[in-house]
mmCIF file of C-alpha atoms in Angstrom:
data_model
loop_
_atom_site.group_PDB
_atom_site.id
_atom_site.type_symbol
_atom_site.label_atom_id
_atom_site.label_comp_id
_atom_site.label_asym_id
_atom_site.label_seq_id
_atom_site.Cartn_x
_atom_site.Cartn_y
_atom_site.Cartn_z
ATOM 1 C CA UNK A 1 117.775 106.328 15.917
ATOM 2 C CA UNK A 2 118.355 105.822 19.816
ATOM 3 C CA UNK A 3 116.676 102.585 20.434
ATOM 4 C CA UNK A 4 116.286 101.667 24.054
ATOM 5 C CA UNK A 5 117.136 98.061 23.946
ATOM 6 C CA UNK A 6 118.320 97.413 27.620
ATOM 7 C CA UNK A 7 114.678 96.440 28.933
ATOM 8 C CA UNK A 8 114.087 93.365 30.482
ATOM 9 C CA UNK A 9 110.679 94.249 32.297
ATOM 10 C CA UNK A 10 109.266 95.725 29.189
ATOM 11 C CA UNK A 11 108.951 94.772 25.653
ATOM 12 C CA UNK A 12 107.491 95.504 22.367
ATOM 13 C CA UNK A 13 106.234 92.548 21.219
ATOM 14 C CA UNK A 14 104.855 93.494 17.626
ATOM 15 C CA UNK A 15 103.484 96.736 16.046
ATOM 16 C CA UNK A 16 100.882 96.512 13.002
ATOM 17 C CA UNK A 17 98.254 98.400 11.531
ATOM 18 C CA UNK A 18 98.237 101.364 13.800
ATOM 19 C CA UNK A 19 98.849 99.494 17.393
ATOM 20 C CA UNK A 20 101.370 98.628 19.681
ATOM 21 C CA UNK A 21 101.427 95.153 20.990
ATOM 22 C CA UNK A 22 103.749 95.294 24.558
ATOM 23 C CA UNK A 23 104.630 93.369 27.595
ATOM 24 C CA UNK A 24 104.753 95.233 30.720
ATOM 25 C CA UNK A 25 106.025 92.784 33.364
ATOM 26 C CA UNK A 26 103.934 90.248 33.267
ATOM 27 C CA UNK A 27 100.921 91.635 31.742
ATOM 28 C CA UNK A 28 99.974 92.576 27.825
ATOM 29 C CA UNK A 29 98.821 95.999 26.656
ATOM 30 C CA UNK A 30 97.254 96.824 22.840
ATOM 31 C CA UNK A 31 97.466 100.496 22.313
ATOM 32 C CA UNK A 32 97.235 102.365 19.518
ATOM 33 C CA UNK A 33 100.108 104.189 18.065
ATOM 34 C CA UNK A 34 99.638 106.543 14.646
ATOM 35 C CA UNK A 35 103.020 105.908 13.592
ATOM 36 C CA UNK A 36 102.773 102.488 12.622
ATOM 37 C CA UNK A 37 101.105 102.825 9.282
ATOM 38 C CA UNK A 38 102.196 99.593 7.846
ATOM 39 C CA UNK A 39 100.345 96.057 8.244
ATOM 40 C CA UNK A 40 102.195 92.979 8.860
ATOM 41 C CA UNK A 41 101.550 89.861 9.627
ATOM 42 C CA UNK A 42 100.636 90.480 13.228
ATOM 43 C CA UNK A 43 101.521 86.631 13.896
ATOM 44 C CA UNK A 44 102.779 87.388 17.334
ATOM 45 C CA UNK A 45 100.209 84.816 19.619
ATOM 46 C CA UNK A 46 99.590 87.587 21.997
ATOM 47 C CA UNK A 47 97.681 89.629 19.908
ATOM 48 C CA UNK A 48 94.632 87.571 20.972
ATOM 49 C CA UNK A 49 95.527 87.197 24.585
ATOM 50 C CA UNK A 50 96.034 90.903 25.642
ATOM 51 C CA UNK A 51 95.271 91.707 29.165
ATOM 52 C CA UNK A 52 94.041 95.446 27.959
ATOM 53 C CA UNK A 53 93.036 97.075 24.904
ATOM 54 C CA UNK A 54 92.787 100.868 24.217
ATOM 55 C CA UNK A 55 90.061 101.620 21.579
ATOM 56 C CA UNK A 56 89.636 105.487 20.402
ATOM 57 C CA UNK A 57 86.402 106.618 20.323
ATOM 58 C CA UNK A 58 85.032 108.290 17.221
ATOM 59 C CA UNK A 59 83.795 111.305 19.456
ATOM 60 C CA UNK A 60 87.422 111.682 20.546
ATOM 61 C CA UNK A 61 89.576 110.014 22.999
ATOM 62 C CA UNK A 62 89.128 106.491 23.931
ATOM 63 C CA UNK A 63 88.928 103.756 26.711
ATOM 64 C CA UNK A 64 90.582 100.530 27.783
ATOM 65 C CA UNK A 65 88.405 97.696 27.127
ATOM 66 C CA UNK A 66 88.549 93.882 28.327
ATOM 67 C CA UNK A 67 90.756 95.219 31.049
ATOM 68 C CA UNK A 68 92.362 92.689 33.115
ATOM 69 C CA UNK A 69 95.004 94.928 34.586
ATOM 70 C CA UNK A 70 95.248 95.454 38.511
ATOM 71 C CA UNK A 71 94.979 98.821 39.329
ATOM 72 C CA UNK A 72 98.606 99.486 39.786
ATOM 73 C CA UNK A 73 101.864 97.120 39.331
ATOM 74 C CA UNK A 74 105.716 97.741 38.935
ATOM 75 C CA UNK A 75 107.941 97.167 36.344
ATOM 76 C CA UNK A 76 111.676 97.550 36.904
ATOM 77 C CA UNK A 77 114.857 99.075 34.799
ATOM 78 C CA UNK A 78 117.795 98.444 36.465
ATOM 79 C CA UNK A 79 117.724 99.847 40.197
ATOM 80 C CA UNK A 80 114.682 102.085 38.493
ATOM 81 C CA UNK A 81 111.452 101.272 39.452
ATOM 82 C CA UNK A 82 108.084 102.486 37.909
ATOM 83 C CA UNK A 83 104.727 102.044 39.182
ATOM 84 C CA UNK A 84 102.129 101.762 36.124
ATOM 85 C CA UNK A 85 98.689 102.357 35.728
ATOM 86 C CA UNK A 86 96.281 102.162 33.031
ATOM 87 C CA UNK A 87 95.639 105.875 32.122
ATOM 88 C CA UNK A 88 93.391 107.896 30.239
ATOM 89 C CA UNK A 89 94.322 108.710 26.411
ATOM 90 C CA UNK A 90 96.165 105.543 26.251
ATOM 91 C CA UNK A 91 99.330 105.796 28.685
ATOM 92 C CA UNK A 92 100.616 103.726 31.563
ATOM 93 C CA UNK A 93 102.662 106.437 33.350
ATOM 94 C CA UNK A 94 105.864 105.786 31.531
ATOM 95 C CA UNK A 95 107.726 106.396 28.017
ATOM 96 C CA UNK A 96 109.768 103.223 27.663
ATOM 97 C CA UNK A 97 111.770 104.531 24.689
ATOM 98 C CA UNK A 98 113.209 107.443 26.689
ATOM 99 C CA UNK A 99 115.574 105.005 28.402
ATOM 100 C CA UNK A 100 117.952 105.659 26.006
ATOM 101 C CA UNK A 101 118.043 109.388 27.130
ATOM 102 C CA UNK A 102 118.334 108.201 30.418
ATOM 103 C CA UNK A 103 121.416 106.052 29.649
ATOM 104 C CA UNK A 104 122.936 109.133 28.322
ATOM 105 C CA UNK A 105 122.642 111.725 30.639
ATOM 106 C CA UNK A 106 123.426 109.451 33.556
ATOM 107 C CA UNK A 107 126.543 108.746 31.911
ATOM 108 C CA UNK A 108 127.495 112.314 31.558
ATOM 109 C CA UNK A 109 126.320 112.800 35.137
ATOM 110 C CA UNK A 110 128.718 110.003 36.754
ATOM 111 C CA UNK A 111 131.680 111.573 34.954
ATOM 112 C CA UNK A 112 131.343 115.000 35.539
ATOM 113 C CA UNK A 113 133.256 114.554 38.805
ATOM 114 C CA UNK A 114 131.134 117.392 40.486
ATOM 115 C CA UNK A 115 127.804 118.175 41.903
ATOM 116 C CA UNK A 116 125.515 118.807 39.323
ATOM 117 C CA UNK A 117 121.976 120.359 39.621
ATOM 118 C CA UNK A 118 119.343 119.242 37.017
ATOM 119 C CA UNK A 119 116.005 120.988 36.321
ATOM 120 C CA UNK A 120 113.419 118.586 34.735
ATOM 121 C CA UNK A 121 110.702 120.771 33.224
ATOM 122 C CA UNK A 122 107.303 118.755 32.233
ATOM 123 C CA UNK A 123 108.557 116.405 34.407
ATOM 124 C CA UNK A 124 105.311 113.890 34.178
ATOM 125 C CA UNK A 125 105.716 110.785 36.110
ATOM 126 C CA UNK A 126 109.448 111.468 36.872
ATOM 127 C CA UNK A 127 110.997 108.577 34.786
ATOM 128 C CA UNK A 128 114.322 111.155 33.955
ATOM 129 C CA UNK A 129 114.028 112.750 37.716
ATOM 130 C CA UNK A 130 114.786 109.477 39.077
ATOM 131 C CA UNK A 131 117.547 108.116 36.461
ATOM 132 C CA UNK A 132 119.220 111.762 37.299
ATOM 133 C CA UNK A 133 118.988 111.371 41.355
ATOM 134 C CA UNK A 134 120.219 107.673 40.701
ATOM 135 C CA UNK A 135 123.263 108.912 39.011
ATOM 136 C CA UNK A 136 123.967 111.517 41.936
ATOM 137 C CA UNK A 137 122.568 114.839 41.073
ATOM 138 C CA UNK A 138 120.216 117.245 42.535
ATOM 139 C CA UNK A 139 117.019 117.551 40.668
ATOM 140 C CA UNK A 140 114.179 120.234 40.861
ATOM 141 C CA UNK A 141 111.211 118.424 39.228
ATOM 142 C CA UNK A 142 108.267 120.615 37.945
ATOM 143 C CA UNK A 143 105.197 119.858 36.549
ATOM 144 C CA UNK A 144 101.379 121.628 36.066
ATOM 145 C CA UNK A 145 99.976 118.280 37.027
ATOM 146 C CA UNK A 146 99.484 117.353 40.811
ATOM 147 C CA UNK A 147 98.407 114.153 40.193
ATOM 148 C CA UNK A 148 101.577 113.424 37.741
ATOM 149 C CA UNK A 149 104.158 114.543 40.765
ATOM 150 C CA UNK A 150 102.649 112.565 43.305
ATOM 151 C CA UNK A 151 103.234 109.641 40.887
ATOM 152 C CA UNK A 152 106.814 110.761 40.478
ATOM 153 C CA UNK A 153 107.266 110.758 44.424
ATOM 154 C CA UNK A 154 105.844 107.308 44.627
ATOM 155 C CA UNK A 155 108.306 106.099 41.563
ATOM 156 C CA UNK A 156 111.097 107.855 43.265
ATOM 157 C CA UNK A 157 110.569 106.238 46.449
ATOM 158 C CA UNK A 158 109.758 102.681 44.993
ATOM 159 C CA UNK A 159 113.202 103.358 43.533
ATOM 160 C CA UNK A 160 114.958 103.483 46.989
ATOM 161 C CA UNK A 161 115.432 107.599 46.123
ATOM 162 C CA UNK A 162 112.789 108.871 48.892
ATOM 163 C CA UNK A 163 115.853 110.529 50.426
ATOM 164 C CA UNK A 164 117.317 111.593 47.448
ATOM 165 C CA UNK A 165 118.038 115.623 46.534
ATOM 166 C CA UNK A 166 114.897 115.872 44.382
ATOM 167 C CA UNK A 167 112.558 119.021 45.035
ATOM 168 C CA UNK A 168 108.913 118.749 43.599
ATOM 169 C CA UNK A 169 107.180 121.485 42.577
ATOM 170 C CA UNK A 170 103.653 121.827 41.068
ATOM 171 C CA UNK A 171 103.774 124.644 38.463
ATOM 172 C CA UNK A 172 103.428 126.372 35.098
ATOM 173 C CA UNK A 173 106.917 125.390 33.678
ATOM 174 C CA UNK A 174 107.263 128.638 31.896
ATOM 175 C CA UNK A 175 106.108 130.624 34.709
ATOM 176 C CA UNK A 176 108.501 128.486 36.966
ATOM 177 C CA UNK A 177 111.677 129.321 34.581
ATOM 178 C CA UNK A 178 111.023 133.272 34.477
ATOM 179 C CA UNK A 179 110.872 133.584 38.349
ATOM 180 C CA UNK A 180 114.391 131.280 38.728
ATOM 181 C CA UNK A 181 115.855 134.112 35.990
ATOM 182 C CA UNK A 182 114.237 136.972 38.401
ATOM 183 C CA UNK A 183 115.852 134.855 41.462
ATOM 184 C CA UNK A 184 119.149 134.228 39.498
ATOM 185 C CA UNK A 185 118.746 130.735 39.940
ATOM 186 C CA UNK A 186 121.560 128.281 38.032
ATOM 187 C CA UNK A 187 121.032 124.985 36.720
ATOM 188 C CA UNK A 188 123.963 122.459 35.268
ATOM 189 C CA UNK A 189 121.508 120.694 33.284
ATOM 190 C CA UNK A 190 118.305 121.086 31.482
ATOM 191 C CA UNK A 191 115.674 118.461 30.607
ATOM 192 C CA UNK A 192 112.467 119.320 28.769
ATOM 193 C CA UNK A 193 109.742 117.340 27.699
ATOM 194 C CA UNK A 194 107.222 119.767 26.274
ATOM 195 C CA UNK A 195 103.742 118.590 25.231
ATOM 196 C CA UNK A 196 102.367 118.960 21.471
ATOM 197 C CA UNK A 197 99.180 121.210 22.828
ATOM 198 C CA UNK A 198 97.801 122.509 25.654
ATOM 199 C CA UNK A 199 95.848 125.209 27.345
ATOM 200 C CA UNK A 200 97.020 127.425 30.225
ATOM 201 C CA UNK A 201 95.338 127.744 33.256
ATOM 202 C CA UNK A 202 93.908 131.345 32.079
ATOM 203 C CA UNK A 203 92.991 129.500 28.899
ATOM 204 C CA UNK A 204 96.810 130.554 27.071
ATOM 205 C CA UNK A 205 97.120 128.122 23.804
ATOM 206 C CA UNK A 206 100.330 126.310 24.078
ATOM 207 C CA UNK A 207 101.454 124.694 20.505
ATOM 208 C CA UNK A 208 104.803 123.256 20.484
ATOM 209 C CA UNK A 209 105.731 124.453 17.044
ATOM 210 C CA UNK A 210 104.851 128.372 18.191
ATOM 211 C CA UNK A 211 106.259 127.830 21.448
ATOM 212 C CA UNK A 212 109.380 125.960 22.447
ATOM 213 C CA UNK A 213 111.832 128.530 20.709
ATOM 214 C CA UNK A 214 110.874 131.206 23.099
ATOM 215 C CA UNK A 215 110.923 128.549 26.029
ATOM 216 C CA UNK A 216 114.078 127.261 25.158
ATOM 217 C CA UNK A 217 115.469 130.759 25.162
ATOM 218 C CA UNK A 218 114.336 131.712 28.139
ATOM 219 C CA UNK A 219 115.662 128.396 29.571
ATOM 220 C CA UNK A 220 119.055 128.840 28.284
ATOM 221 C CA UNK A 221 119.159 131.887 30.865
ATOM 222 C CA UNK A 222 119.468 129.813 33.935
ATOM 223 C CA UNK A 223 122.022 127.510 32.817
ATOM 224 C CA UNK A 224 125.126 127.831 34.878
ATOM 225 C CA UNK A 225 128.367 129.324 33.919
ATOM 226 C CA UNK A 226 129.711 125.392 33.364
ATOM 227 C CA UNK A 227 126.553 123.817 31.925
ATOM 228 C CA UNK A 228 126.581 120.018 31.213
ATOM 229 C CA UNK A 229 124.042 119.130 29.236
ATOM 230 C CA UNK A 230 120.729 120.089 27.421
ATOM 231 C CA UNK A 231 118.107 117.616 26.187
ATOM 232 C CA UNK A 232 114.533 118.447 24.501
ATOM 233 C CA UNK A 233 112.058 115.459 23.769
ATOM 234 C CA UNK A 234 109.040 115.753 21.518
ATOM 235 C CA UNK A 235 106.335 113.710 20.227
ATOM 236 C CA UNK A 236 105.012 115.560 17.698
ATOM 237 C CA UNK A 237 105.645 115.470 13.796
ATOM 238 C CA UNK A 238 105.527 118.882 13.919
ATOM 239 C CA UNK A 239 108.725 119.573 15.498
ATOM 240 C CA UNK A 240 111.204 117.371 13.794
ATOM 241 C CA UNK A 241 115.039 116.616 15.039
ATOM 242 C CA UNK A 242 116.812 119.550 12.693
ATOM 243 C CA UNK A 243 114.375 121.886 13.943
ATOM 244 C CA UNK A 244 115.245 121.123 17.948
ATOM 245 C CA UNK A 245 118.867 120.815 16.980
ATOM 246 C CA UNK A 246 118.329 124.474 15.048
ATOM 247 C CA UNK A 247 116.850 126.166 18.531
ATOM 248 C CA UNK A 248 119.342 124.523 20.746
ATOM 249 C CA UNK A 249 122.222 126.077 18.154
ATOM 250 C CA UNK A 250 120.789 129.091 18.531
ATOM 251 C CA UNK A 251 120.082 129.394 22.261
ATOM 252 C CA UNK A 252 122.299 127.361 24.043
ATOM 253 C CA UNK A 253 125.751 126.437 21.524
ATOM 254 C CA UNK A 254 125.819 130.387 20.307
ATOM 255 C CA UNK A 255 126.768 131.141 23.902
ATOM 256 C CA UNK A 256 128.440 127.624 25.339
ATOM 257 C CA UNK A 257 129.701 125.967 22.410
ATOM 258 C CA UNK A 258 129.853 122.297 22.844
ATOM 259 C CA UNK A 259 127.984 119.619 20.662
ATOM 260 C CA UNK A 260 124.444 118.788 19.459
ATOM 261 C CA UNK A 261 123.080 116.121 18.013
ATOM 262 C CA UNK A 262 119.094 114.954 17.134
ATOM 263 C CA UNK A 263 117.719 111.952 15.996
ATOM 264 C CA UNK A 264 114.564 109.756 16.642
ATOM 265 C CA UNK A 265 114.214 107.259 19.766
ATOM 266 C CA UNK A 266 113.348 103.805 18.951
ATOM 267 C CA UNK A 267 112.270 100.686 20.185
ATOM 268 C CA UNK A 268 112.940 97.330 19.023
ATOM 269 C CA UNK A 269 109.860 95.176 18.013
ATOM 270 C CA UNK A 270 110.641 91.287 19.053
ATOM 271 C CA UNK A 271 108.370 89.859 16.383
ATOM 272 C CA UNK A 272 110.300 91.737 13.283
ATOM 273 C CA UNK A 273 113.714 92.507 14.906
ATOM 274 C CA UNK A 274 113.066 95.975 13.672
ATOM 275 C CA UNK A 275 113.083 99.390 15.687
ATOM 276 C CA UNK A 276 109.840 101.677 15.549
ATOM 277 C CA UNK A 277 109.735 105.334 15.811
ATOM 278 C CA UNK A 278 108.928 106.769 19.082
ATOM 279 C CA UNK A 279 109.519 110.400 18.927
ATOM 280 C CA UNK A 280 112.259 112.553 18.630
ATOM 281 C CA UNK A 281 115.084 114.098 21.096
ATOM 282 C CA UNK A 282 117.654 116.925 20.476
ATOM 283 C CA UNK A 283 121.000 116.642 22.846
ATOM 284 C CA UNK A 284 123.311 119.749 23.402
ATOM 285 C CA UNK A 285 126.386 118.686 25.859
ATOM 286 C CA UNK A 286 129.248 120.433 26.778
ATOM 287 C CA UNK A 287 132.136 118.480 25.951
#
């Protein structure tokens, strides 16, 4: 398990009975997490002092209740700054466990000793984008949500990267990759965080288990002749680390060689000292 344990502004205080108790800066949040199937004593005193609690609805979705949060606030990870706000479906605009991946690919970018061009697909609010840019890469940031791209730009500006080599694109990721193939554009590194389920603009259904191999195979076609890395993230139990590793083997390693590793991402819980599972990643790198 790759554990994101270098945070100071974020802390997983405790986890029990389907809920996380977290500190985001100076604010305490309680949010549901279906992977927390255990029940411990939930002894941490902040369980009863949360500034906001997300409650699921029996009809689907849910809402933030007892919400004492500001409309937006900022936390830091080293030099990176993230603007947070309570969003629908329990999100804050940041996945803190991804810091483990930021550390991994930032080291590769810095040690490459050459210009690195990164494509970040399903780029959300730009955590990976600004981490890669801060490491010295030029980045193409693609997401279908105009609002998420706007938040990514704000995060970059807050991190002092407003003038960095980042190109923001609001588009369907698969269609963008298909156009890049036709344009013969190439990238040294790929970051991909596809959703578990979704619908396209024409009603097309995206289900990650059915569609991810085709997308990875397409995207592998725009890797440069000297690729650096390829990262896939998944937040669904239907796509295991081993399955993602196999797909990278078929589509990337079969042509470029290199090494692949795959595993879970985790966050350490202060109350127990154990790490909770928070999704999975597969990492290919050339050397």
